[in-house]
PDB file of C-alpha atoms in Angstrom:
ATOM      1  CA  MET P   1     -24.101 -25.203 -39.058  1.00  0.00           C
ATOM      2  CA  ALA P   2     -22.354 -22.168 -40.444  1.00  0.00           C
ATOM      3  CA  ALA P   3     -18.610 -22.448 -40.852  1.00  0.00           C
ATOM      4  CA  PHE P   4     -16.435 -19.803 -39.244  1.00  0.00           C
ATOM      5  CA  ASP P   5     -12.828 -19.013 -39.956  1.00  0.00           C
ATOM      6  CA  LEU P   6     -10.300 -19.095 -37.148  1.00  0.00           C
ATOM      7  CA  GLU P   7     -10.571 -15.360 -36.339  1.00  0.00           C
ATOM      8  CA  GLU P   8     -14.350 -15.451 -36.221  1.00  0.00           C
ATOM      9  CA  GLN P   9     -14.272 -18.574 -34.029  1.00  0.00           C
ATOM     10  CA  GLU P  10     -11.921 -16.880 -31.603  1.00  0.00           C
ATOM     11  CA  THR P  11     -14.257 -13.875 -31.422  1.00  0.00           C
ATOM     12  CA  LEU P  12     -17.224 -16.137 -30.730  1.00  0.00           C
ATOM     13  CA  ASP P  13     -15.296 -17.954 -28.035  1.00  0.00           C
ATOM     14  CA  GLU P  14     -14.396 -14.656 -26.402  1.00  0.00           C
ATOM     15  CA  LEU P  15     -18.044 -13.552 -26.485  1.00  0.00           C
ATOM     16  CA  LYS P  16     -19.167 -16.837 -24.965  1.00  0.00           C
ATOM     17  CA  ALA P  17     -16.566 -16.535 -22.232  1.00  0.00           C
ATOM     18  CA  TRP P  18     -17.562 -12.911 -21.557  1.00  0.00           C
ATOM     19  CA  TRP P  19     -21.235 -13.899 -21.385  1.00  0.00           C
ATOM     20  CA  ARG P  20     -20.488 -16.760 -18.979  1.00  0.00           C
ATOM     21  CA  GLN P  21     -18.637 -14.302 -16.723  1.00  0.00           C
ATOM     22  CA  TYR P  22     -20.881 -11.238 -16.984  1.00  0.00           C
ATOM     23  CA  GLY P  23     -24.156 -12.449 -18.444  1.00  0.00           C
ATOM     24  CA  LEU P  24     -25.907 -12.694 -15.087  1.00  0.00           C
ATOM     25  CA  TRP P  25     -25.089  -9.083 -14.286  1.00  0.00           C
ATOM     26  CA  VAL P  26     -26.273  -7.942 -17.694  1.00  0.00           C
ATOM     27  CA  LYS P  27     -29.577  -9.700 -17.071  1.00  0.00           C
ATOM     28  CA  ILE P  28     -29.844  -8.122 -13.637  1.00  0.00           C
ATOM     29  CA  GLY P  29     -29.081  -4.703 -15.106  1.00  0.00           C
ATOM     30  CA  LEU P  30     -31.692  -5.086 -17.810  1.00  0.00           C
ATOM     31  CA  ALA P  31     -34.224  -6.286 -15.245  1.00  0.00           C
ATOM     32  CA  ALA P  32     -33.439  -3.288 -13.071  1.00  0.00           C
ATOM     33  CA  VAL P  33     -34.024  -0.928 -16.004  1.00  0.00           C
ATOM     34  CA  VAL P  34     -37.350  -2.617 -16.755  1.00  0.00           C
ATOM     35  CA  LEU P  35     -38.390  -2.520 -13.112  1.00  0.00           C
ATOM     36  CA  LEU P  36     -37.327   1.124 -12.807  1.00  0.00           C
ATOM     37  CA  ALA P  37     -39.381   2.069 -15.866  1.00  0.00           C
ATOM     38  CA  ALA P  38     -42.354   0.155 -14.509  1.00  0.00           C
ATOM     39  CA  GLY P  39     -41.885   1.843 -11.161  1.00  0.00           C
ATOM     40  CA  VAL P  40     -41.859   5.314 -12.734  1.00  0.00           C
ATOM     41  CA  LEU P  41     -45.027   4.500 -14.661  1.00  0.00           C
ATOM     42  CA  ALA P  42     -46.687   3.128 -11.538  1.00  0.00           C
ATOM     43  CA  TRP P  43     -45.670   6.221  -9.566  1.00  0.00           C
ATOM     44  CA  LYS P  44     -47.078   8.543 -12.223  1.00  0.00           C
ATOM     45  CA  HIS P  45     -50.293   6.532 -12.292  1.00  0.00           C
ATOM     46  CA  TRP P  46     -50.523   6.681  -8.487  1.00  0.00           C
ATOM     47  CA  GLN P  47     -49.965  10.423  -8.522  1.00  0.00           C
ATOM     48  CA  LYS P  48     -52.670  10.920 -11.161  1.00  0.00           C
ATOM     49  CA  THR P  49     -55.064   8.711  -9.185  1.00  0.00           C
ATOM     50  CA  GLN P  50     -54.268  10.691  -6.041  1.00  0.00           C
ATOM     51  CA  ARG P  51     -54.831  14.003  -7.814  1.00  0.00           C
ATOM     52  CA  ASP P  52     -58.069  12.905  -9.434  1.00  0.00           C
ATOM     53  CA  GLY P  53     -59.458  11.315  -6.266  1.00  0.00           C
ATOM     54  CA  ALA P  54     -58.431  14.141  -3.949  1.00  0.00           C
ATOM     55  CA  GLY P  55     -59.540  16.770  -6.426  1.00  0.00           C
ATOM     56  CA  ALA P  56     -63.030  15.289  -6.750  1.00  0.00           C
ATOM     57  CA  LEU P  57     -63.403  15.195  -2.961  1.00  0.00           C
ATOM     58  CA  TYR P  58     -62.161  18.748  -2.601  1.00  0.00           C
ATOM     59  CA  PHE P  59     -64.573  20.136  -5.202  1.00  0.00           C
ATOM     60  CA  GLU P  60     -67.388  18.336  -3.413  1.00  0.00           C
ATOM     61  CA  LEU P  61     -66.193  19.860  -0.161  1.00  0.00           C
ATOM     62  CA  GLU P  62     -66.171  23.353  -1.685  1.00  0.00           C
ATOM     63  CA  ALA P  63     -69.790  22.883  -2.735  1.00  0.00           C
ATOM     64  CA  ALA P  64     -70.691  21.755   0.789  1.00  0.00           C
ATOM     65  CA  PHE P  65     -68.808  24.758   2.200  1.00  0.00           C
ATOM     66  CA  ASP P  66     -70.673  27.183  -0.045  1.00  0.00           C
ATOM     67  CA  GLY P  67     -73.932  25.478   0.953  1.00  0.00           C
ATOM     68  CA  ARG P  68     -72.961  25.801   4.627  1.00  0.00           C
ATOM     69  CA  ASP P  69     -73.273  22.041   5.114  1.00  0.00           C
ATOM     70  CA  THR P  70     -70.873  21.907   8.041  1.00  0.00           C
ATOM     71  CA  LEU P  71     -71.231  18.197   8.710  1.00  0.00           C
ATOM     72  CA  LYS P  72     -70.454  17.350   5.080  1.00  0.00           C
ATOM     73  CA  VAL P  73     -67.458  19.692   5.093  1.00  0.00           C
ATOM     74  CA  ARG P  74     -66.057  17.948   8.157  1.00  0.00           C
ATOM     75  CA  GLU P  75     -66.702  14.479   6.731  1.00  0.00           C
ATOM     76  CA  LEU P  76     -64.937  15.256   3.447  1.00  0.00           C
ATOM     77  CA  ALA P  77     -62.049  17.059   5.134  1.00  0.00           C
ATOM     78  CA  ASP P  78     -61.486  14.049   7.392  1.00  0.00           C
ATOM     79  CA  LYS P  79     -61.634  11.675   4.438  1.00  0.00           C
ATOM     80  CA  LEU P  80     -59.059  13.713   2.540  1.00  0.00           C
ATOM     81  CA  ALA P  81     -56.786  13.709   5.593  1.00  0.00           C
ATOM     82  CA  SER P  82     -57.191   9.950   5.928  1.00  0.00           C
ATOM     83  CA  ASP P  83     -56.936   8.854   2.281  1.00  0.00           C
ATOM     84  CA  TYR P  84     -54.863  11.626   0.659  1.00  0.00           C
ATOM     85  CA  LYS P  85     -52.653  13.028   3.417  1.00  0.00           C
ATOM     86  CA  ARG P  86     -49.951  14.175   0.972  1.00  0.00           C
ATOM     87  CA  SER P  87     -52.308  15.874  -1.464  1.00  0.00           C
ATOM     88  CA  PRO P  88     -52.135  19.698  -1.718  1.00  0.00           C
ATOM     89  CA  TYR P  89     -55.936  19.625  -1.514  1.00  0.00           C
ATOM     90  CA  THR P  90     -55.857  18.266   2.046  1.00  0.00           C
ATOM     91  CA  PRO P  91     -54.559  21.343   3.947  1.00  0.00           C
ATOM     92  CA  ARG P  92     -56.909  23.566   1.944  1.00  0.00           C
ATOM     93  CA  ALA P  93     -59.796  21.329   2.945  1.00  0.00           C
ATOM     94  CA  GLN P  94     -58.688  21.507   6.564  1.00  0.00           C
ATOM     95  CA  MET P  95     -58.630  25.305   6.332  1.00  0.00           C
ATOM     96  CA  LEU P  96     -62.245  25.393   5.166  1.00  0.00           C
ATOM     97  CA  ALA P  97     -63.317  22.853   7.743  1.00  0.00           C
ATOM     98  CA  ALA P  98     -61.604  24.851  10.496  1.00  0.00           C
ATOM     99  CA  ARG P  99     -63.605  27.891   9.512  1.00  0.00           C
ATOM    100  CA  ARG P 100     -66.898  26.036   9.661  1.00  0.00           C
ATOM    101  CA  ASP P 101     -65.861  24.455  12.975  1.00  0.00           C
ATOM    102  CA  ALA P 102     -65.160  27.877  14.447  1.00  0.00           C
ATOM    103  CA  GLU P 103     -68.479  29.246  13.211  1.00  0.00           C
ATOM    104  CA  ALA P 104     -70.239  26.267  14.807  1.00  0.00           C
ATOM    105  CA  GLY P 105     -68.618  27.010  18.154  1.00  0.00           C
ATOM    106  CA  LYS P 106     -66.195  24.082  17.952  1.00  0.00           C
ATOM    107  CA  ALA P 107     -63.042  26.097  18.608  1.00  0.00           C
ATOM    108  CA  ASP P 108     -61.090  23.065  19.820  1.00  0.00           C
ATOM    109  CA  GLU P 109     -61.727  21.207  16.554  1.00  0.00           C
ATOM    110  CA  ALA P 110     -60.824  24.288  14.518  1.00  0.00           C
ATOM    111  CA  GLU P 111     -57.612  24.744  16.495  1.00  0.00           C
ATOM    112  CA  LYS P 112     -56.660  21.101  15.982  1.00  0.00           C
ATOM    113  CA  ARG P 113     -57.120  21.404  12.217  1.00  0.00           C
ATOM    114  CA  LEU P 114     -55.109  24.626  11.986  1.00  0.00           C
ATOM    115  CA  ARG P 115     -52.249  23.219  14.034  1.00  0.00           C
ATOM    116  CA  GLY P 116     -52.287  20.171  11.781  1.00  0.00           C
ATOM    117  CA  ILE P 117     -51.831  22.445   8.727  1.00  0.00           C
ATOM    118  CA  ILE P 118     -48.924  24.209  10.398  1.00  0.00           C
ATOM    119  CA  ALA P 119     -47.277  20.871  11.191  1.00  0.00           C
ATOM    120  CA  ASP P 120     -47.964  18.986   7.951  1.00  0.00           C
ATOM    121  CA  ALA P 121     -48.631  21.314   5.013  1.00  0.00           C
ATOM    122  CA  GLU P 122     -45.803  21.442   2.470  1.00  0.00           C
ATOM    123  CA  GLU P 123     -46.513  25.008   1.282  1.00  0.00           C
ATOM    124  CA  PRO P 124     -45.144  27.822   3.472  1.00  0.00           C
ATOM    125  CA  MET P 125     -47.957  30.167   2.405  1.00  0.00           C
ATOM    126  CA  LEU P 126     -50.554  27.728   3.738  1.00  0.00           C
ATOM    127  CA  ARG P 127     -48.616  27.349   6.992  1.00  0.00           C
ATOM    128  CA  ASP P 128     -48.492  31.133   7.427  1.00  0.00           C
ATOM    129  CA  MET P 129     -52.206  31.487   6.662  1.00  0.00           C
ATOM    130  CA  ALA P 130     -52.973  28.790   9.216  1.00  0.00           C
ATOM    131  CA  ARG P 131     -50.939  30.681  11.829  1.00  0.00           C
ATOM    132  CA  LEU P 132     -52.893  33.850  11.127  1.00  0.00           C
ATOM    133  CA  ARG P 133     -56.233  32.047  11.365  1.00  0.00           C
ATOM    134  CA  LEU P 134     -55.128  30.288  14.526  1.00  0.00           C
ATOM    135  CA  SER P 135     -54.141  33.600  16.089  1.00  0.00           C
ATOM    136  CA  ALA P 136     -57.562  35.050  15.210  1.00  0.00           C
ATOM    137  CA  LEU P 137     -59.281  32.030  16.713  1.00  0.00           C
ATOM    138  CA  LEU P 138     -57.276  32.298  19.939  1.00  0.00           C
ATOM    139  CA  LEU P 139     -57.840  36.059  20.090  1.00  0.00           C
ATOM    140  CA  ASP P 140     -61.588  35.448  19.819  1.00  0.00           C
ATOM    141  CA  GLU P 141     -61.251  32.984  22.678  1.00  0.00           C
ATOM    142  CA  ARG P 142     -59.407  35.687  24.670  1.00  0.00           C
ATOM    143  CA  LYS P 143     -56.292  33.511  24.810  1.00  0.00           C
ATOM    144  CA  HIS P 144     -54.067  36.489  24.100  1.00  0.00           C
ATOM    145  CA  GLU P 145     -50.725  35.030  25.083  1.00  0.00           C
ATOM    146  CA  ASP P 146     -51.351  31.879  23.062  1.00  0.00           C
ATOM    147  CA  ALA P 147     -52.397  34.028  20.137  1.00  0.00           C
ATOM    148  CA  LEU P 148     -49.144  35.987  20.287  1.00  0.00           C
ATOM    149  CA  LYS P 149     -47.145  32.768  20.534  1.00  0.00           C
ATOM    150  CA  SER P 150     -48.830  31.390  17.409  1.00  0.00           C
ATOM    151  CA  LEU P 151     -47.295  34.296  15.485  1.00  0.00           C
ATOM    152  CA  ASP P 152     -43.720  33.651  16.602  1.00  0.00           C
ATOM    153  CA  LYS P 153     -42.725  32.313  13.204  1.00  0.00           C
ATOM    154  CA  VAL P 154     -43.453  33.855   9.803  1.00  0.00           C
ATOM    155  CA  GLU P 155     -42.033  31.920   6.877  1.00  0.00           C
ATOM    156  CA  LEU P 156     -42.638  34.319   4.004  1.00  0.00           C
ATOM    157  CA  ALA P 157     -41.433  37.891   4.378  1.00  0.00           C
ATOM    158  CA  GLN P 158     -44.399  39.187   2.399  1.00  0.00           C
ATOM    159  CA  ASN P 159     -46.698  38.019   5.176  1.00  0.00           C
ATOM    160  CA  GLY P 160     -44.861  39.934   7.874  1.00  0.00           C
ATOM    161  CA  ARG P 161     -47.168  42.928   7.712  1.00  0.00           C
ATOM    162  CA  LEU P 162     -50.204  40.661   8.245  1.00  0.00           C
ATOM    163  CA  PHE P 163     -48.561  39.167  11.311  1.00  0.00           C
ATOM    164  CA  ASP P 164     -47.740  42.630  12.687  1.00  0.00           C
ATOM    165  CA  ASP P 165     -51.317  43.793  12.114  1.00  0.00           C
ATOM    166  CA  ARG P 166     -52.629  40.790  14.041  1.00  0.00           C
ATOM    167  CA  ARG P 167     -50.123  41.420  16.841  1.00  0.00           C
ATOM    168  CA  GLY P 168     -51.529  44.938  17.106  1.00  0.00           C
ATOM    169  CA  ASP P 169     -55.053  43.532  17.511  1.00  0.00           C
ATOM    170  CA  ILE P 170     -53.847  41.156  20.211  1.00  0.00           C
ATOM    171  CA  TYR P 171     -51.998  43.920  22.090  1.00  0.00           C
ATOM    172  CA  ILE P 172     -55.162  46.004  22.087  1.00  0.00           C
ATOM    173  CA  GLY P 173     -56.950  43.069  23.691  1.00  0.00           C
ATOM    174  CA  LEU P 174     -54.226  43.001  26.335  1.00  0.00           C
ATOM    175  CA  GLY P 175     -54.570  46.758  26.901  1.00  0.00           C
ATOM    176  CA  LYS P 176     -51.023  47.380  25.657  1.00  0.00           C
ATOM    177  CA  THR P 177     -51.631  50.370  23.406  1.00  0.00           C
ATOM    178  CA  ALA P 178     -47.983  51.326  22.988  1.00  0.00           C
ATOM    179  CA  GLU P 179     -47.126  47.843  21.723  1.00  0.00           C
ATOM    180  CA  ALA P 180     -50.222  47.866  19.525  1.00  0.00           C
ATOM    181  CA  ARG P 181     -49.250  51.200  17.977  1.00  0.00           C
ATOM    182  CA  LYS P 182     -45.753  49.935  17.264  1.00  0.00           C
ATOM    183  CA  ALA P 183     -47.082  46.769  15.620  1.00  0.00           C
ATOM    184  CA  PHE P 184     -49.573  48.682  13.470  1.00  0.00           C
ATOM    185  CA  GLN P 185     -46.897  51.182  12.452  1.00  0.00           C
ATOM    186  CA  THR P 186     -44.513  48.404  11.449  1.00  0.00           C
ATOM    187  CA  ALA P 187     -47.254  46.805   9.353  1.00  0.00           C
ATOM    188  CA  HIS P 188     -48.175  50.200   7.861  1.00  0.00           C
ATOM    189  CA  ASP P 189     -44.595  50.899   6.821  1.00  0.00           C
ATOM    190  CA  ALA P 190     -44.271  47.455   5.219  1.00  0.00           C
ATOM    191  CA  ALA P 191     -47.548  47.860   3.294  1.00  0.00           C
ATOM    192  CA  SER P 192     -46.435  50.738   1.083  1.00  0.00           C
ATOM    193  CA  LYS P 193     -47.517  48.933  -2.110  1.00  0.00           C
ATOM    194  CA  ASP P 194     -50.862  47.815  -0.658  1.00  0.00           C
ATOM    195  CA  THR P 195     -52.758  51.094  -0.386  1.00  0.00           C
ATOM    196  CA  ALA P 196     -56.048  49.580   0.776  1.00  0.00           C
ATOM    197  CA  PHE P 197     -54.355  47.647   3.579  1.00  0.00           C
ATOM    198  CA  GLN P 198     -52.227  50.675   4.465  1.00  0.00           C
ATOM    199  CA  ALA P 199     -55.346  52.848   4.699  1.00  0.00           C
ATOM    200  CA  TRP P 200     -56.932  50.288   7.042  1.00  0.00           C
ATOM    201  CA  LEU P 201     -53.855  50.361   9.257  1.00  0.00           C
ATOM    202  CA  GLN P 202     -53.906  54.155   9.262  1.00  0.00           C
ATOM    203  CA  LEU P 203     -57.456  54.042  10.605  1.00  0.00           C
ATOM    204  CA  LYS P 204     -56.248  51.872  13.468  1.00  0.00           C
ATOM    205  CA  LEU P 205     -53.344  54.214  14.181  1.00  0.00           C
ATOM    206  CA  ASP P 206     -55.681  57.230  14.135  1.00  0.00           C
ATOM    207  CA  ALA P 207     -58.098  55.515  16.485  1.00  0.00           C
ATOM    208  CA  LEU P 208     -55.272  54.790  18.923  1.00  0.00           C
ATOM    209  CA  ALA P 209     -54.093  58.407  18.701  1.00  0.00           C
ATOM    210  CA  GLU P 210     -57.617  59.668  19.456  1.00  0.00           C
ATOM    211  CA  SER P 211     -58.029  57.293  22.377  1.00  0.00           C
ATOM    212  CA  ALA P 212     -54.733  58.326  23.999  1.00  0.00           C
ATOM    213  CA  PRO P 213     -55.862  61.830  25.180  1.00  0.00           C
ATOM    214  CA  ALA P 214     -59.139  60.387  26.478  1.00  0.00           C
ATOM    215  CA  ALA P 215     -57.246  57.752  28.425  1.00  0.00           C
ATOM    216  CA  ALA P 216     -54.912  60.404  29.827  1.00  0.00           C
ATOM    217  CA  GLY P 217     -57.886  62.559  30.839  1.00  0.00           C
ATOM    218  CA  ASN P 218     -59.424  59.664  32.719  1.00  0.00           C
ATOM    219  CA  ALA P 219     -56.226  58.886  34.576  1.00  0.00           C
ATOM    220  CA  PRO P 220     -56.353  59.618  38.330  1.00  0.00           C
TER     221      PRO P 220
END
């Protein structure tokens, strides 16, 4: 056994005493660090697995969508919602499935999917797009008041002109031309940097202006 001088022995004794008092907590701290590192690695692996699995399903869904295989689109969209609810692919899949549902005459299913996107999607752009598509679906179903209500909230200012344009369409369906003109004009003014969209809105405004004298002439 190595021989220690008095000072070294005192230091060793102090270390032993410190270890007896704090050693357990050091071990716990080290274990926590190891577990934390393992947890981070496991989380990253889970995220990668989620991305890879959800991505593969979504690309398969896109192919089915392009091939107009509505049943396959629904099946894959439902699987994504069940197995990968938090994936960014899931609301996009629901959007595509809602479109195919609407085309197949299943408006209730399409509405359910779109409302699910509005409630659960993490991206505000997707939520706004779902609101616009829902309003179009409800307008097609002649549920004008519900369609207007679906546009009550716009999350991104850049989408405001799209919401106003859709409100104009809904007001026309309700026979409220003054409100429609105001909505189209608001959208037109906000679309100054989007010349194609602005031109489309101008056509709507011109059509309303032309219809106004005819309506007045037909008045009793």
